[in-house]
mmCIF file of C-alpha atoms and ligand atoms in Angstrom:
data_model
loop_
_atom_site.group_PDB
_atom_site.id
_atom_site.type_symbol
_atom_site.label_atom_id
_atom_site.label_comp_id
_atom_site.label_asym_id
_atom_site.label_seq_id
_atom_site.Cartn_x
_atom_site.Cartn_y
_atom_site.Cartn_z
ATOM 1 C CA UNK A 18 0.000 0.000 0.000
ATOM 2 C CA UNK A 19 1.796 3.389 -0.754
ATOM 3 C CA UNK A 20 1.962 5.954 1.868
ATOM 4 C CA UNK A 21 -0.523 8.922 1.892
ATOM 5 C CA UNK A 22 1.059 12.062 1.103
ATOM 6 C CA UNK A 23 0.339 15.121 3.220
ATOM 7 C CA UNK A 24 0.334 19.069 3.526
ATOM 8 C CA UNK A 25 -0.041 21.233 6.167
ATOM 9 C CA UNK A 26 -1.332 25.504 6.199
ATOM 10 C CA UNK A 27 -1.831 27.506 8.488
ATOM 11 C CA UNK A 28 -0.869 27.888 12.427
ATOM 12 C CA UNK A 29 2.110 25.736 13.187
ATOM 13 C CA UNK A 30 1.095 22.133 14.933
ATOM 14 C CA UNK A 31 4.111 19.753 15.527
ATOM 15 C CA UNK A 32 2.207 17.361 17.415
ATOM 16 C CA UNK A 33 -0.114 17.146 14.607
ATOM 17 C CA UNK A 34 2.583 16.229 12.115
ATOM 18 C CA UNK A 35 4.300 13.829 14.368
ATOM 19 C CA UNK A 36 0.710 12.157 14.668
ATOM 20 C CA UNK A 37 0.221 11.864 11.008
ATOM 21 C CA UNK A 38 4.041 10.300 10.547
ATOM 22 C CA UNK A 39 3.372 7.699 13.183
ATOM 23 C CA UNK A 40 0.373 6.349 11.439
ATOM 24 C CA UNK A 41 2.255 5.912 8.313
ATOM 25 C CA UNK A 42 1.742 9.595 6.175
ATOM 26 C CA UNK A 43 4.233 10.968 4.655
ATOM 27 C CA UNK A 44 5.023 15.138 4.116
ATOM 28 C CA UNK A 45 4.571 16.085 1.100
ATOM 29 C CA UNK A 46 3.823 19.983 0.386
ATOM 30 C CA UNK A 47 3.838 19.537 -3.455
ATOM 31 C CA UNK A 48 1.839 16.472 -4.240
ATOM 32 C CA UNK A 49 -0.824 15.732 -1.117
ATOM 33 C CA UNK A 50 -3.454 13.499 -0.519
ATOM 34 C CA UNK A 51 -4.507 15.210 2.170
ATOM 35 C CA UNK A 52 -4.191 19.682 2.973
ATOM 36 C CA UNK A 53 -4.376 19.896 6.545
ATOM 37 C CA UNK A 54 -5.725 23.902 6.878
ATOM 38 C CA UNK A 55 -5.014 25.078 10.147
ATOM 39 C CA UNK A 56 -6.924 28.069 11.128
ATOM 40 C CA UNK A 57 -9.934 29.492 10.220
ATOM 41 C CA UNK A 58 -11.836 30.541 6.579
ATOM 42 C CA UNK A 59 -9.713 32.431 5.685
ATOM 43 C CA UNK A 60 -6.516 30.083 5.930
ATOM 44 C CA UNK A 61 -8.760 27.484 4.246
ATOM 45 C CA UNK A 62 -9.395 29.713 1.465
ATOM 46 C CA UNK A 63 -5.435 30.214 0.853
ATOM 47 C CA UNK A 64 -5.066 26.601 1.334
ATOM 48 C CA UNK A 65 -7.804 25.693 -1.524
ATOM 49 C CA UNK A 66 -6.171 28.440 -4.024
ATOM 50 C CA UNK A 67 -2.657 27.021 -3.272
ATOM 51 C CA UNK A 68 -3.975 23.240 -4.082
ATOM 52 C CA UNK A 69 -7.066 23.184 -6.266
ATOM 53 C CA UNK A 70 -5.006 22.780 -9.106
ATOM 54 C CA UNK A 71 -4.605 19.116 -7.459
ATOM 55 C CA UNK A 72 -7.684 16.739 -8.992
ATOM 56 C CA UNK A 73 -8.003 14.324 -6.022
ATOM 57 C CA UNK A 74 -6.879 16.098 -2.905
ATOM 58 C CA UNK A 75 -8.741 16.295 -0.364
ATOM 59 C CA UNK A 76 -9.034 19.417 2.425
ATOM 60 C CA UNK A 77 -9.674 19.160 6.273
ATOM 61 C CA UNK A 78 -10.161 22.002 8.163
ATOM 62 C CA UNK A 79 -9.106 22.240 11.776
ATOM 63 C CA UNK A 80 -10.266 25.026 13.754
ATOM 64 C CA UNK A 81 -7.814 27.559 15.554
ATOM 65 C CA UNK A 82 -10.985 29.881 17.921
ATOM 66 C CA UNK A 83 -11.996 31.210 14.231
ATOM 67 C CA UNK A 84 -15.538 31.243 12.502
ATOM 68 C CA UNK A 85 -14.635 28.503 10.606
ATOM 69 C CA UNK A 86 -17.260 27.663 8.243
ATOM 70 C CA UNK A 87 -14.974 25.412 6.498
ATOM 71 C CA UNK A 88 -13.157 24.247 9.606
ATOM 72 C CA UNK A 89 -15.198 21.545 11.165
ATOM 73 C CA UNK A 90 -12.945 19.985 13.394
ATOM 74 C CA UNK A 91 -10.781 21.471 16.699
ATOM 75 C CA UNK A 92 -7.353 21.183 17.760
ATOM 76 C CA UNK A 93 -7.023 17.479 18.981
ATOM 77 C CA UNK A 94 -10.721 16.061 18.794
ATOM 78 C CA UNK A 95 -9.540 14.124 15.221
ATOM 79 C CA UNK A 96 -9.006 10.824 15.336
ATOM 80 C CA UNK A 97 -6.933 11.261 11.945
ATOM 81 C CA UNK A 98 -6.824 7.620 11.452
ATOM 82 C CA UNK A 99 -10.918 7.881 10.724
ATOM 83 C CA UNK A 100 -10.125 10.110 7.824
ATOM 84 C CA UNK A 101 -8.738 7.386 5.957
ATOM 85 C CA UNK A 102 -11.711 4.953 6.716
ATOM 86 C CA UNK A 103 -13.819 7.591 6.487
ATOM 87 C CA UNK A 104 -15.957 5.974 9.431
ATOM 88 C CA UNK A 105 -16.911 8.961 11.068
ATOM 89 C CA UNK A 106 -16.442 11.717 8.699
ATOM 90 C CA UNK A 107 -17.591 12.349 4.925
ATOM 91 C CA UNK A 108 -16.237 13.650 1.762
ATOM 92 C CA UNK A 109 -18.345 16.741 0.453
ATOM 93 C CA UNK A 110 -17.864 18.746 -2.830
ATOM 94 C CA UNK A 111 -18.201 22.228 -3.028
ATOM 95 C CA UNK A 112 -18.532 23.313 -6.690
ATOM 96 C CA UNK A 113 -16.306 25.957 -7.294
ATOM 97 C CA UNK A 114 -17.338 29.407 -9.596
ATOM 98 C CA UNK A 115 -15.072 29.926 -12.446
ATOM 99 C CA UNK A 116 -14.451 33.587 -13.904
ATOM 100 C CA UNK A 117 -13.389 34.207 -17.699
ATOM 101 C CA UNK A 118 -11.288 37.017 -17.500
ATOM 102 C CA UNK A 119 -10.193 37.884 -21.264
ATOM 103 C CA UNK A 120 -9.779 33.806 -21.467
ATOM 104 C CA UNK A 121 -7.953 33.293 -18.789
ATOM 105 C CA UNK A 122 -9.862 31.550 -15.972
ATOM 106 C CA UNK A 123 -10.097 31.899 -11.918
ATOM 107 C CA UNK A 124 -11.665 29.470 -9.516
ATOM 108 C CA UNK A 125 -13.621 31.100 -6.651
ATOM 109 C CA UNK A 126 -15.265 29.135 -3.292
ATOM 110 C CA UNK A 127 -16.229 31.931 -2.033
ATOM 111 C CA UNK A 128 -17.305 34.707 -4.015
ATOM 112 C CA UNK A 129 -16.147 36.727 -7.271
ATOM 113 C CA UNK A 130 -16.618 40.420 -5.900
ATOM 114 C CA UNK A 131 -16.609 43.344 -8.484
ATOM 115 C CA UNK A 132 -16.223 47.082 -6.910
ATOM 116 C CA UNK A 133 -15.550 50.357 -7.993
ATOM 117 C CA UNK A 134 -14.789 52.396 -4.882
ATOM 118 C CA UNK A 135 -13.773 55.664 -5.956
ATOM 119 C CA UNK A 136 -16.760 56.164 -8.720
ATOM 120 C CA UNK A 137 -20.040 54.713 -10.183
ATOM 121 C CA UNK A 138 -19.492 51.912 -11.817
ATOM 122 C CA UNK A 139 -21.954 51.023 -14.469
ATOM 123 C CA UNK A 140 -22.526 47.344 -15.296
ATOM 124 C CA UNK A 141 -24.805 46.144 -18.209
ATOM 125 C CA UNK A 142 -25.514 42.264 -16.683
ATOM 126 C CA UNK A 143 -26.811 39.573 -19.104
ATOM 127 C CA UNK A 144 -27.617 36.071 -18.047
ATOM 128 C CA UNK A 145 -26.967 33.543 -20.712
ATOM 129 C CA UNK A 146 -26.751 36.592 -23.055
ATOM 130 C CA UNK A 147 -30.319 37.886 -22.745
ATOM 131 C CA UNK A 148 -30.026 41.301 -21.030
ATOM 132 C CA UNK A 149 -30.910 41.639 -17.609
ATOM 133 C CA UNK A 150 -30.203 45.282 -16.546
ATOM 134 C CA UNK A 151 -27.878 47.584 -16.437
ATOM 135 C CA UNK A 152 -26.683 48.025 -12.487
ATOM 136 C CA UNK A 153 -25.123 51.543 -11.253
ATOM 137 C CA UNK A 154 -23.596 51.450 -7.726
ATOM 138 C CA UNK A 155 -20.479 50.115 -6.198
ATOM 139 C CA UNK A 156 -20.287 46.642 -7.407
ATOM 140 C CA UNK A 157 -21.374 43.012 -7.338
ATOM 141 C CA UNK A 158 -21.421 40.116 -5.408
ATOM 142 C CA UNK A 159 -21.861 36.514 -7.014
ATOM 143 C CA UNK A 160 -21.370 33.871 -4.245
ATOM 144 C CA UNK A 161 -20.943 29.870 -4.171
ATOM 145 C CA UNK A 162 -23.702 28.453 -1.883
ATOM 146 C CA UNK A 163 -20.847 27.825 0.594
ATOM 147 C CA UNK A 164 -19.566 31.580 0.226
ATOM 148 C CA UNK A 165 -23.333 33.034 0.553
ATOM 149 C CA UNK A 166 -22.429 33.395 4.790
ATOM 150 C CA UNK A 167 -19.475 35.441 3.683
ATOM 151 C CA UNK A 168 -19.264 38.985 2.312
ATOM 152 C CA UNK A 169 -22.538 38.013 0.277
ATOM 153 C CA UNK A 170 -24.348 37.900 3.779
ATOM 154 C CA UNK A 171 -22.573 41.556 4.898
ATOM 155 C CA UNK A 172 -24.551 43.021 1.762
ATOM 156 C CA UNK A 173 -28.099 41.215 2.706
ATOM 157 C CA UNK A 174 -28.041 37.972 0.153
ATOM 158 C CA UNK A 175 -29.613 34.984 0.717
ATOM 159 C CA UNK A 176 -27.968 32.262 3.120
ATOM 160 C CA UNK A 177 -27.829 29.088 0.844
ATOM 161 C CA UNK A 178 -27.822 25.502 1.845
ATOM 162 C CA UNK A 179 -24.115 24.113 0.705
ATOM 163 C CA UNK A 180 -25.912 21.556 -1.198
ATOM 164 C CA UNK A 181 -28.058 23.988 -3.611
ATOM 165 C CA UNK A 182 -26.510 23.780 -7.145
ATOM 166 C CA UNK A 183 -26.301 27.048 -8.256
ATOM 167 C CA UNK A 184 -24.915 30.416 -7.232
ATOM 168 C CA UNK A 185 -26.365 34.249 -6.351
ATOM 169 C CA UNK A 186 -25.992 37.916 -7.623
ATOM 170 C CA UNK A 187 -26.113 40.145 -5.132
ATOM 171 C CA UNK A 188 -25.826 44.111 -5.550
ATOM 172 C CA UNK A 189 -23.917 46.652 -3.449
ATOM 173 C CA UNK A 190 -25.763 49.904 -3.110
ATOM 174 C CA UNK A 191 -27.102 50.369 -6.635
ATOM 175 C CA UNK A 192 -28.405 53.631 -7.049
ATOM 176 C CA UNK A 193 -32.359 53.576 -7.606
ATOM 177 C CA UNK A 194 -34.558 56.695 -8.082
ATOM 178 C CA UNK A 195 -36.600 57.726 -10.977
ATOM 179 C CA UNK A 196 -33.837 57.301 -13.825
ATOM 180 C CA UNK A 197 -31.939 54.260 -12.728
ATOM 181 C CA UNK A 198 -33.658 50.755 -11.963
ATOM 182 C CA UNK A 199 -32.246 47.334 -10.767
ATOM 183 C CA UNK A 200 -33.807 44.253 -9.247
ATOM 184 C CA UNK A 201 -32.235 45.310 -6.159
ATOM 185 C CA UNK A 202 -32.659 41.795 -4.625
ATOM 186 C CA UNK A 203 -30.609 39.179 -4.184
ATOM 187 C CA UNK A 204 -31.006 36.778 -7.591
ATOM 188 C CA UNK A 205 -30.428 32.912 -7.079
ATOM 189 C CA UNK A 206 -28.946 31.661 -10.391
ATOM 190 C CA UNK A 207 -28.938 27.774 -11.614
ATOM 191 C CA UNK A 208 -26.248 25.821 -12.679
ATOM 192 C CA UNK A 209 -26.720 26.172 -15.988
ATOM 193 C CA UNK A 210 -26.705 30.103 -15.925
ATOM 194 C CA UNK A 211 -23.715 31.667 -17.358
ATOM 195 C CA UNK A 212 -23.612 35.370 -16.614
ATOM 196 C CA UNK A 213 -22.265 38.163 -18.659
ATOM 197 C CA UNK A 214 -20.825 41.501 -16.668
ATOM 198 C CA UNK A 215 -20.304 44.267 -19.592
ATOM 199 C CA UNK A 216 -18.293 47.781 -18.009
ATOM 200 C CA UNK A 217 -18.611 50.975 -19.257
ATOM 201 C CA UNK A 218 -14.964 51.249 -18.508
ATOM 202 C CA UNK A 219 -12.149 49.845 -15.811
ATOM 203 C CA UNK A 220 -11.101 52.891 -14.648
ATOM 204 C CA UNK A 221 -10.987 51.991 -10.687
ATOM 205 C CA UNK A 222 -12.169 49.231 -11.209
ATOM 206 C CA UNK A 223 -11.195 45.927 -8.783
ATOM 207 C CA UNK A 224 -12.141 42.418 -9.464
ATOM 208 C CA UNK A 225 -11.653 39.907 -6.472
ATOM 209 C CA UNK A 226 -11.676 36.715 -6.157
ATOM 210 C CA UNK A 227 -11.783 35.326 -3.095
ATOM 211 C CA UNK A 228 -10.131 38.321 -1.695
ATOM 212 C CA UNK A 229 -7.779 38.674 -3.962
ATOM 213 C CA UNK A 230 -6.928 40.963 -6.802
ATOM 214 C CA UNK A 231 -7.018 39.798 -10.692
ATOM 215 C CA UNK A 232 -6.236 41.798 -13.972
ATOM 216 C CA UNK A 233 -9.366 44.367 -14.171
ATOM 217 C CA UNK A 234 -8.287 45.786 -17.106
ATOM 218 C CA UNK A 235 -10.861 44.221 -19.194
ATOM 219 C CA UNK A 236 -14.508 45.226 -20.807
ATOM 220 C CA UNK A 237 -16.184 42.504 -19.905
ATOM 221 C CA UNK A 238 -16.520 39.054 -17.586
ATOM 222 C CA UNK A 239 -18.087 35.919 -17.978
ATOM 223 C CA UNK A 240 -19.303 33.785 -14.807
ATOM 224 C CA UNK A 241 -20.591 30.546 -14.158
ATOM 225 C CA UNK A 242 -20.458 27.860 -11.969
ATOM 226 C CA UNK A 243 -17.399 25.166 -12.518
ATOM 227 C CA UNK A 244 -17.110 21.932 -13.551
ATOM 228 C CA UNK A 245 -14.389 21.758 -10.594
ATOM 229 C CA UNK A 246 -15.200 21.132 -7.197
ATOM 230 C CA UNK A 247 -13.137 20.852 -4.058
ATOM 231 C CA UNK A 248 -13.410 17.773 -2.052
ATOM 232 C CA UNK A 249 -13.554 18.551 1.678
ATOM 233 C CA UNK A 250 -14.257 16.105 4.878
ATOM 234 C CA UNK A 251 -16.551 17.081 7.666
ATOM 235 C CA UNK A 252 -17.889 15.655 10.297
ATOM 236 C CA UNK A 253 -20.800 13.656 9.499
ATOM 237 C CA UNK A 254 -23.128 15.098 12.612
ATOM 238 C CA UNK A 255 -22.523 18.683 11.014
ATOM 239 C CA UNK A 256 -25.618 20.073 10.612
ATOM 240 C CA UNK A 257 -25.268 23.516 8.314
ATOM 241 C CA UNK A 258 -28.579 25.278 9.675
ATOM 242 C CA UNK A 259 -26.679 24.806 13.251
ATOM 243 C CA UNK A 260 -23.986 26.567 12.478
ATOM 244 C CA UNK A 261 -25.657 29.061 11.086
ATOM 245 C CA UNK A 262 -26.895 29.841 14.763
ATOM 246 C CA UNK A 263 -24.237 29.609 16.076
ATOM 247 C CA UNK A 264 -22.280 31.750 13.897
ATOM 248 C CA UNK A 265 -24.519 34.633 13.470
ATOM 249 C CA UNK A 266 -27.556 34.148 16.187
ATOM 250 C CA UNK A 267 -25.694 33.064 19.596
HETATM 251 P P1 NAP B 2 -10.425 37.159 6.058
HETATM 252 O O1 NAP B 2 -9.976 37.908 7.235
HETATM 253 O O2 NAP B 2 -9.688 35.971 5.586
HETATM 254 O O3 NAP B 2 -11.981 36.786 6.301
HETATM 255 C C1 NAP B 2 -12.918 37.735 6.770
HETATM 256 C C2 NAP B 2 -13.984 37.036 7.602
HETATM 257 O O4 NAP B 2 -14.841 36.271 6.746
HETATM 258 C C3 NAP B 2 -13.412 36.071 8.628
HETATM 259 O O5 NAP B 2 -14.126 36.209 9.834
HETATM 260 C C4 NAP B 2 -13.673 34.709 7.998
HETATM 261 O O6 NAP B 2 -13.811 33.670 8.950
HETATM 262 C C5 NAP B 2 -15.001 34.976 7.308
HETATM 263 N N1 NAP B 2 -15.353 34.022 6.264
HETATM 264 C C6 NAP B 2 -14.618 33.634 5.194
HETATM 265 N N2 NAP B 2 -15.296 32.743 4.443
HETATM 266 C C7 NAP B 2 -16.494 32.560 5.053
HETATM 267 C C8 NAP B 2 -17.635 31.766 4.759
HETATM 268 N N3 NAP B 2 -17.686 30.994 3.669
HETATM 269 N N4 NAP B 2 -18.712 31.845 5.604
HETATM 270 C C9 NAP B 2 -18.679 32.639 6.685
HETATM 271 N N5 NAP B 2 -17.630 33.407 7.012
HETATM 272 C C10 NAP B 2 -16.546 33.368 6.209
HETATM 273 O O7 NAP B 2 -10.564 38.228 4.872
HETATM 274 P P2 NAP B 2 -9.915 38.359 3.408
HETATM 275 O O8 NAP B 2 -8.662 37.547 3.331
HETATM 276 O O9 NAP B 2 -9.909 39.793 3.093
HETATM 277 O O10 NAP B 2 -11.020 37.699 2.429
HETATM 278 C C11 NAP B 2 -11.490 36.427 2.606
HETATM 279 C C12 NAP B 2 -13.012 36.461 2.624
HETATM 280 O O11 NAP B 2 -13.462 37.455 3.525
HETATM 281 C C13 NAP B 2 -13.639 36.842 1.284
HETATM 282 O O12 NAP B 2 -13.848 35.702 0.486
HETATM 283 C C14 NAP B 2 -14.947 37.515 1.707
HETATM 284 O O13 NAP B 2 -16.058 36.628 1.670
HETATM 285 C C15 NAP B 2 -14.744 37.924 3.143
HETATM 286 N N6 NAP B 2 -14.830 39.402 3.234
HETATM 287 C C16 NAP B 2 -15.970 39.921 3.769
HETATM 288 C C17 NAP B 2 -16.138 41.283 3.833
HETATM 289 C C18 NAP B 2 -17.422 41.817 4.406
HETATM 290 O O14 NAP B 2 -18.233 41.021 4.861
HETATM 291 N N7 NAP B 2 -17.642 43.123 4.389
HETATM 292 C C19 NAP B 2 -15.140 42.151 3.354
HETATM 293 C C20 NAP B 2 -13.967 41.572 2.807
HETATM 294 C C21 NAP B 2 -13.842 40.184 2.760
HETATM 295 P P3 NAP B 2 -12.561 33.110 9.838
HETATM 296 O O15 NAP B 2 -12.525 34.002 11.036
HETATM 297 O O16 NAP B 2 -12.960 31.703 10.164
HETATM 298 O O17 NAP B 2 -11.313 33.199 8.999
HETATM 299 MN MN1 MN B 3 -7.586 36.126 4.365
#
């Protein structure tokens, strides 16, 4: 039987490496079987962008006092020889959104953000090339299911159940009034939606993806949800309408 191969982000955990050694892994920062993401979100996000690229690896997410929507296990309560049998823990997928940017693609798991702080952007939005509207405000918001608690909820979207296939648009302040008219609600797009964002020009413009910047020197964006997805193992008594009150009610 070869060896599984692991990673480790994040805080800094010798006990946990010594752990994984003993019961046979190996280290193995370029080529892992398993990313161990030590942290919260926000270390889990660096550790997916530094390791989607990898078809079959698979991320665990160990919580370090963080939010940790992503991070479903703390420090020492992971019996990491269950991961392997996967006895008391399951493999989810969490589809990924993928950004055409002048043909070059991004991958997204929590939100591609669009903003123009410094003046009003104007965005003509099409959704599988039918026109839509044409947004003036700040920006836009579309968000992953699993990103929807994330920025998305800061600007009032929905809160989606991980498991909904499809993604949302949400606005941030569009201006309204007797010229200028948006849905001004949050929009739930299916998988099969591929939207269009059209600028009237880049000038300030910033296009994030997952927090960070990518080349916004373009006219236009395409956006739909991926055909990659990135394999993550929770607990299997994780129930996501639990955390949610937990995270944002208690
Ligand atoms: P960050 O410090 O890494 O994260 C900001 C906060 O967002 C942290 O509390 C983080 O939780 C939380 N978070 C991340 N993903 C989440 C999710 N799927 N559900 C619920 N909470 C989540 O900030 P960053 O490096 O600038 O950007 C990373 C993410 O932060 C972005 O993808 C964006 O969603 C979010 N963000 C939100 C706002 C806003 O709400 N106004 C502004 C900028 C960025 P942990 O404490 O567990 O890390
Ligand atoms: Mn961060």
């Amino acid at each position: 039987m070869s060896h599984k191969r692991f990673a480790i982000c994040g805080e800094k955990n010798k006990g946990l490496e010594e752990k994984l050694i003993g019961l046979g892994f190996v280290r193995d920062d370029v080529n892992p079987d398993y990313v161990f993401s030590l942290g919260g979100d926000g270390t889990m996000l660096d550790s997916v962008h530094k390791y989607m690229h990898l078809d079959d690896v698979k991320f665990v997410g160990i919580n370090y006092g963080k939010l940790g929507f992503y991070t479903d296990f703390v420090k020492d309560d992971l019996d990491i020889a269950d991961i392997v049998s996967n006895e008391h823990y399951k493999t989810e997928e969490f589809r990924l959104l993928e950004l055409d940017n002048n043909g070059k693609k991004y991958f997204a798991l929590n939100e591609i953000l669009v903003i123009n702080p410094s003046r009003t952007q104007t965005i003509k939005i099409y959704v599988d090339e039918a026109e839509l509207e044409t947004f003036r405000g700040t920006g836009l918001v579309l968000s992953t299911p699993s990103g929807s608690t994330a920025y998305n909820k800061s600007l009032g979207g929905a809160i989606l159940a991980p498991s909904i296939d499809g993604y949302q648009l949400t606005e941030m302040a569009s201006i309204n009034n007797r010229v200028y008219k948006t849905l001004s609600s949050s929009l739930v797009l299916s998988h099969t939606n591929v939207v269009k964002l059209e600028f009237d020009n880049s000038d300030g413009l910033l296009i994030q993806v997952d927090g960070d910047a990518v080349d916004s020197n373009c006219k236009e964006i395409k956006i739909k949800l991926a055909d990659k997805a990135i394999k993550l193992i929770t607990r299997r008594d994780t129930l996501f309408l639990e955390r949610v009150k937990k995270s944002f009610l208690e």
